[in-house]
């Protein structure tokens, strides 16, 4: 139905071009157009929109029958092959001139992610994964860390719940996790946090109230690098809204801390 090898080469080409386009906007951050989204603290920039339209144009020319789900324009088309796009994941990091933002793209075939790419243009780091074939950073195979104890682990998370004005926030769980882990990082791009778990730079990541386009590519990256991904109860039903990703060895210990913070479903 689709030549996955050919699609992976296409994906690498367009994600690099999309990243280059974002870097052009990054040179003009002082004058970039910024709009509010659902709440006044949730924003979208001109660059998010331009990168998504570029990717939609490229995918539409190469695979006119495929469906596309993008953060800015929603879902278009209907097909067993669906491209899931986050044009700029970490929009706040991008807008503030920081390095930790990414373009994230996954290709789903019949509901299963087969290909993933996450590109951090300001770092020139391209993470790629193909189901059953491993995960890579700039072509070099990736492996999760071998940390055995949560007390030796560095974790990341995020707080979109607060910007979205939700009653239930990540703050109580954050306070509890801080008492169990070695240290915490917060970069601002869920896609990249998952790539950093895949590459062993950090041992775990948790976040709630996120969307499939934030994490579809990153989840495959962690799994192909030998890590584990689940919802906050250890299952998969809560994905992708709730994500716990670890190197696998500390997954159960992390769930022990997180489980009491799950609300009824
Ligand atoms: P964004 O930068 O594309 O908005 C940070 O905690 C993570 O949450 C980022 O991946 C960020 O993606 C995502 N995020 C922030 N607000 C969000 C929202 N309202 N819906 C979905 N994801 C969101
Ligand atoms: Ca996002």
Short mmCIF file of C-alpha atoms and ligand atoms in Angstrom, two decimals:
data_model
loop_
_atom_site.label_atom_id
_atom_site.label_comp_id
_atom_site.label_asym_id
_atom_site.label_seq_id
_atom_site.Cartn_x
_atom_site.Cartn_y
_atom_site.Cartn_z
CA UNK A 1 0.00 0.00 0.00
CA UNK A 2 2.88 2.35 0.81
CA UNK A 3 6.61 1.97 0.38
CA UNK A 4 7.76 2.80 3.93
CA UNK A 5 11.41 3.12 2.96
CA UNK A 6 10.59 5.69 0.29
CA UNK A 7 8.27 7.50 2.73
CA UNK A 8 11.06 7.69 5.32
CA UNK A 9 13.40 9.37 2.83
CA UNK A 10 10.65 11.78 1.85
CA UNK A 11 9.97 12.49 5.52
CA UNK A 12 13.63 13.31 6.23
CA UNK A 13 13.73 15.71 3.29
CA UNK A 14 10.57 17.62 4.15
CA UNK A 15 11.25 17.83 7.89
CA UNK A 16 14.67 19.37 7.22
CA UNK A 17 13.10 21.88 4.82
CA UNK A 18 10.37 22.66 7.35
CA UNK A 19 13.05 23.23 10.00
CA UNK A 20 14.96 25.56 7.67
CA UNK A 21 11.75 27.56 7.11
CA UNK A 22 11.27 27.90 10.88
CA UNK A 23 14.84 29.21 11.18
CA UNK A 24 14.02 31.99 8.69
CA UNK A 25 11.18 33.14 10.99
CA UNK A 26 13.49 32.73 14.00
CA UNK A 27 15.68 35.53 12.57
CA UNK A 28 12.71 37.94 12.82
CA UNK A 29 11.24 37.10 16.21
CA UNK A 30 10.76 40.73 17.22
CA UNK A 31 8.26 41.31 14.41
CA UNK A 32 6.64 37.89 14.10
CA UNK A 33 2.83 37.80 14.16
CA UNK A 34 1.48 36.08 17.29
CA UNK A 35 -2.18 35.14 17.83
CA UNK A 36 -4.10 33.75 20.77
CA UNK A 37 -5.57 30.29 20.55
CA UNK A 38 -8.27 28.87 22.86
CA UNK A 39 -7.10 30.77 25.94
CA UNK A 40 -5.16 34.01 26.19
CA UNK A 41 -1.98 32.19 27.30
CA UNK A 42 -2.12 29.66 24.46
CA UNK A 43 -0.46 31.12 21.37
CA UNK A 44 0.29 30.44 17.73
CA UNK A 45 2.80 32.29 15.58
CA UNK A 46 3.00 33.01 11.89
CA UNK A 47 5.82 30.45 11.75
CA UNK A 48 3.65 27.59 13.12
CA UNK A 49 1.09 28.29 10.38
CA UNK A 50 3.65 28.67 7.58
CA UNK A 51 5.48 25.46 8.51
CA UNK A 52 2.25 23.47 8.64
CA UNK A 53 1.09 24.78 5.24
CA UNK A 54 4.49 23.97 3.75
CA UNK A 55 4.30 20.39 5.05
CA UNK A 56 0.70 19.97 3.87
CA UNK A 57 1.67 21.16 0.40
CA UNK A 58 4.61 18.72 0.17
CA UNK A 59 2.61 15.75 1.49
CA UNK A 60 -0.36 16.63 -0.75
CA UNK A 61 1.86 16.64 -3.85
CA UNK A 62 3.58 13.34 -3.05
CA UNK A 63 0.67 11.48 -1.45
CA UNK A 64 -2.57 13.18 -2.57
CA UNK A 65 -4.74 10.37 -1.12
CA UNK A 66 -3.28 10.46 2.41
CA UNK A 67 -4.96 12.06 5.42
CA UNK A 68 -3.21 14.78 7.41
CA UNK A 69 -3.73 15.78 11.03
CA UNK A 70 -1.96 19.00 11.96
CA UNK A 71 -1.98 21.07 15.15
CA UNK A 72 -2.99 24.28 13.36
CA UNK A 73 -5.38 23.14 10.61
CA UNK A 74 -6.88 19.99 12.10
CA UNK A 75 -7.73 16.82 10.19
CA UNK A 76 -8.12 16.66 6.41
CA UNK A 77 -8.82 13.66 4.19
CA UNK A 78 -9.57 10.09 5.12
CA UNK A 79 -7.13 7.25 4.48
CA UNK A 80 -5.41 4.35 6.29
CA UNK A 81 -2.24 6.48 5.88
CA UNK A 82 -2.28 9.55 8.08
CA UNK A 83 0.52 12.08 8.60
CA UNK A 84 0.45 13.62 12.07
CA UNK A 85 2.16 17.00 12.17
CA UNK A 86 3.21 19.38 14.89
CA UNK A 87 4.78 22.19 12.85
CA UNK A 88 6.44 23.81 15.86
CA UNK A 89 6.34 21.87 19.10
CA UNK A 90 7.55 24.15 21.84
CA UNK A 91 6.07 27.34 20.38
CA UNK A 92 6.96 29.31 23.52
CA UNK A 93 10.60 28.16 23.39
CA UNK A 94 10.65 29.12 19.69
CA UNK A 95 9.15 32.56 20.30
CA UNK A 96 11.66 33.28 23.06
CA UNK A 97 14.61 32.39 20.83
CA UNK A 98 15.47 29.22 22.75
CA UNK A 99 16.88 26.06 21.17
CA UNK A 100 14.43 23.46 22.44
CA UNK A 101 11.70 23.51 19.84
CA UNK A 102 11.05 20.93 17.16
CA UNK A 103 9.12 19.96 14.07
CA UNK A 104 7.44 16.62 14.78
CA UNK A 105 5.95 14.29 12.16
CA UNK A 106 4.61 10.74 12.42
CA UNK A 107 3.17 8.51 9.72
CA UNK A 108 0.39 6.26 10.92
CA UNK A 109 -0.73 3.29 8.82
CA UNK A 110 -4.01 1.66 9.85
CA UNK A 111 -3.85 3.33 13.26
CA UNK A 112 -0.27 2.30 14.05
CA UNK A 113 2.70 4.68 13.92
CA UNK A 114 5.20 3.28 11.42
CA UNK A 115 7.55 6.23 10.92
CA UNK A 116 8.59 9.14 13.11
CA UNK A 117 10.84 12.14 12.74
CA UNK A 118 11.53 14.96 15.18
CA UNK A 119 13.86 17.74 14.03
CA UNK A 120 15.32 20.40 16.31
CA UNK A 121 16.38 23.01 13.73
CA UNK A 122 18.34 25.26 16.12
CA UNK A 123 20.41 22.23 17.21
CA UNK A 124 20.49 20.61 13.75
CA UNK A 125 19.48 17.34 15.44
CA UNK A 126 17.28 14.95 13.48
CA UNK A 127 15.71 12.07 15.41
CA UNK A 128 14.16 9.33 13.28
CA UNK A 129 12.49 5.99 13.98
CA UNK A 130 10.88 3.24 11.96
CA UNK A 131 8.79 0.52 13.59
CA UNK A 132 10.91 -2.59 14.15
CA UNK A 133 14.05 -0.90 12.78
CA UNK A 134 15.26 1.27 15.67
CA UNK A 135 15.63 4.93 16.50
CA UNK A 136 18.45 7.21 15.37
CA UNK A 137 19.95 10.63 16.04
CA UNK A 138 21.58 12.03 12.90
CA UNK A 139 21.89 8.44 11.68
CA UNK A 140 23.46 7.00 14.86
CA UNK A 141 21.40 4.34 16.73
CA UNK A 142 19.79 5.47 19.97
CA UNK A 143 19.37 3.61 23.26
CA UNK A 144 17.58 4.59 26.43
CA UNK A 145 19.62 5.00 29.63
CA UNK A 146 20.42 2.08 31.95
CA UNK A 147 19.47 3.94 35.15
CA UNK A 148 18.00 1.40 37.59
CA UNK A 149 16.63 3.62 40.36
CA UNK A 150 14.19 6.51 40.21
CA UNK A 151 16.44 8.29 42.73
CA UNK A 152 19.20 8.40 40.07
CA UNK A 153 16.86 9.59 37.34
CA UNK A 154 16.43 12.92 35.54
CA UNK A 155 12.83 13.52 34.47
CA UNK A 156 11.04 16.11 32.36
CA UNK A 157 7.42 17.19 32.24
CA UNK A 158 5.26 20.13 31.20
CA UNK A 159 2.34 22.26 32.35
CA UNK A 160 -0.05 22.94 29.44
CA UNK A 161 -2.86 22.33 31.94
CA UNK A 162 -2.14 25.69 33.55
CA UNK A 163 -2.15 27.68 30.29
CA UNK A 164 -5.36 25.95 29.28
CA UNK A 165 -6.93 27.09 32.54
CA UNK A 166 -7.72 23.57 33.79
CA UNK A 167 -8.65 22.93 37.40
CA UNK A 168 -6.55 19.79 37.62
CA UNK A 169 -2.90 20.78 37.22
CA UNK A 170 0.40 18.93 37.16
CA UNK A 171 1.69 20.83 40.20
CA UNK A 172 0.80 18.34 42.98
CA UNK A 173 2.34 15.45 41.01
CA UNK A 174 5.37 17.60 40.15
CA UNK A 175 5.94 18.31 43.87
CA UNK A 176 5.74 14.62 44.68
CA UNK A 177 8.02 13.52 41.81
CA UNK A 178 10.65 16.06 42.87
CA UNK A 179 10.95 14.20 46.17
CA UNK A 180 11.82 10.95 44.36
CA UNK A 181 14.04 11.88 41.41
CA UNK A 182 17.60 13.19 41.06
CA UNK A 183 16.59 16.27 39.06
CA UNK A 184 14.08 17.80 36.71
CA UNK A 185 14.26 19.55 33.30
CA UNK A 186 11.57 21.44 31.44
CA UNK A 187 12.38 22.27 27.83
CA UNK A 188 8.90 23.01 26.45
CA UNK A 189 8.59 20.52 23.55
CA UNK A 190 6.93 17.21 24.39
CA UNK A 191 8.27 15.71 21.17
CA UNK A 192 11.86 16.59 22.11
CA UNK A 193 11.48 15.46 25.73
CA UNK A 194 10.55 12.02 24.39
CA UNK A 195 13.56 12.07 22.05
CA UNK A 196 15.81 12.88 25.00
CA UNK A 197 14.43 9.82 26.81
CA UNK A 198 15.11 7.77 23.66
CA UNK A 199 18.70 9.03 23.52
CA UNK A 200 19.33 8.36 27.22
CA UNK A 201 19.97 12.05 28.06
CA UNK A 202 17.10 11.85 30.49
CA UNK A 203 15.50 8.82 32.08
CA UNK A 204 11.83 9.71 32.05
CA UNK A 205 9.07 12.11 31.06
CA UNK A 206 5.47 12.48 32.12
CA UNK A 207 2.76 14.86 30.95
CA UNK A 208 -1.00 15.09 30.81
CA UNK A 209 -3.49 17.02 28.68
CA UNK A 210 -1.43 16.82 25.55
CA UNK A 211 -2.51 15.89 22.06
CA UNK A 212 -1.53 13.16 19.62
CA UNK A 213 0.46 15.60 17.45
CA UNK A 214 2.68 16.48 20.45
CA UNK A 215 3.71 12.88 21.11
CA UNK A 216 2.95 10.47 18.20
CA UNK A 217 6.49 10.64 16.80
CA UNK A 218 8.21 10.75 20.21
CA UNK A 219 6.40 7.66 21.50
CA UNK A 220 7.71 5.52 18.62
CA UNK A 221 11.16 7.00 19.22
CA UNK A 222 11.21 5.86 22.88
CA UNK A 223 9.84 2.41 22.07
CA UNK A 224 12.32 1.84 19.24
CA UNK A 225 15.17 2.95 21.53
CA UNK A 226 14.21 0.22 24.02
CA UNK A 227 12.13 2.31 26.43
CA UNK A 228 8.59 1.96 27.72
CA UNK A 229 5.55 4.20 27.23
CA UNK A 230 2.21 3.95 29.03
CA UNK A 231 -0.57 6.03 30.52
CA UNK A 232 -0.48 6.96 34.22
CA UNK A 233 -1.89 3.55 35.22
CA UNK A 234 0.57 1.48 33.22
CA UNK A 235 -1.87 0.70 30.39
CA UNK A 236 -2.40 2.24 26.96
CA UNK A 237 -6.03 3.40 27.05
CA UNK A 238 -5.10 6.84 28.41
CA UNK A 239 -2.57 7.52 25.61
CA UNK A 240 -1.87 10.00 24.14
CA UNK A 241 -3.60 12.38 26.58
CA UNK A 242 -1.53 11.00 29.47
CA UNK A 243 2.03 9.90 28.81
CA UNK A 244 4.66 8.29 31.02
CA UNK A 245 7.82 7.39 29.12
CA UNK A 246 10.89 5.88 30.77
CA UNK A 247 13.91 3.74 30.04
CA UNK A 248 11.72 0.77 31.13
CA UNK A 249 13.85 -0.13 34.17
CA UNK A 250 12.30 2.63 36.28
CA UNK A 251 8.80 2.42 34.83
CA UNK A 252 7.21 0.54 37.71
CA UNK A 253 8.87 2.80 40.30
CA UNK A 254 7.55 5.85 38.41
CA UNK A 255 4.04 4.42 38.22
CA UNK A 256 4.10 3.88 41.98
CA UNK A 257 4.55 7.63 42.43
CA UNK A 258 2.13 8.68 39.67
CA UNK A 259 -0.78 6.26 40.19
CA UNK A 260 -2.23 8.04 43.25
CA UNK A 261 -2.59 11.16 41.09
CA UNK A 262 -4.81 9.55 38.46
CA UNK A 263 -8.36 10.78 38.40
CA UNK A 264 -11.20 8.33 37.78
CA UNK A 265 -11.75 7.42 34.15
P1 LIG B 1 3.09 23.44 21.63
O1 LIG B 1 4.33 24.12 21.93
O2 LIG B 1 3.01 22.99 20.19
O3 LIG B 1 1.86 24.19 22.08
C1 LIG B 1 4.64 21.56 26.68
O4 LIG B 1 4.24 21.24 27.94
C2 LIG B 1 3.98 20.68 25.64
O5 LIG B 1 2.54 20.81 25.70
C3 LIG B 1 4.38 21.10 24.26
O6 LIG B 1 4.54 19.96 23.48
C4 LIG B 1 3.21 21.97 23.81
O7 LIG B 1 3.04 22.04 22.42
C5 LIG B 1 2.07 21.22 24.42
N1 LIG B 1 0.87 22.05 24.60
C6 LIG B 1 0.78 23.24 25.18
N2 LIG B 1 -0.49 23.71 25.17
C7 LIG B 1 -1.21 22.76 24.57
C8 LIG B 1 -2.59 22.63 24.25
N3 LIG B 1 -3.48 23.58 24.56
N4 LIG B 1 -3.00 21.51 23.61
C9 LIG B 1 -2.11 20.55 23.31
N5 LIG B 1 -0.78 20.60 23.58
C10 LIG B 1 -0.34 21.69 24.20
CA1 LIG B 2 2.64 20.80 20.12
#
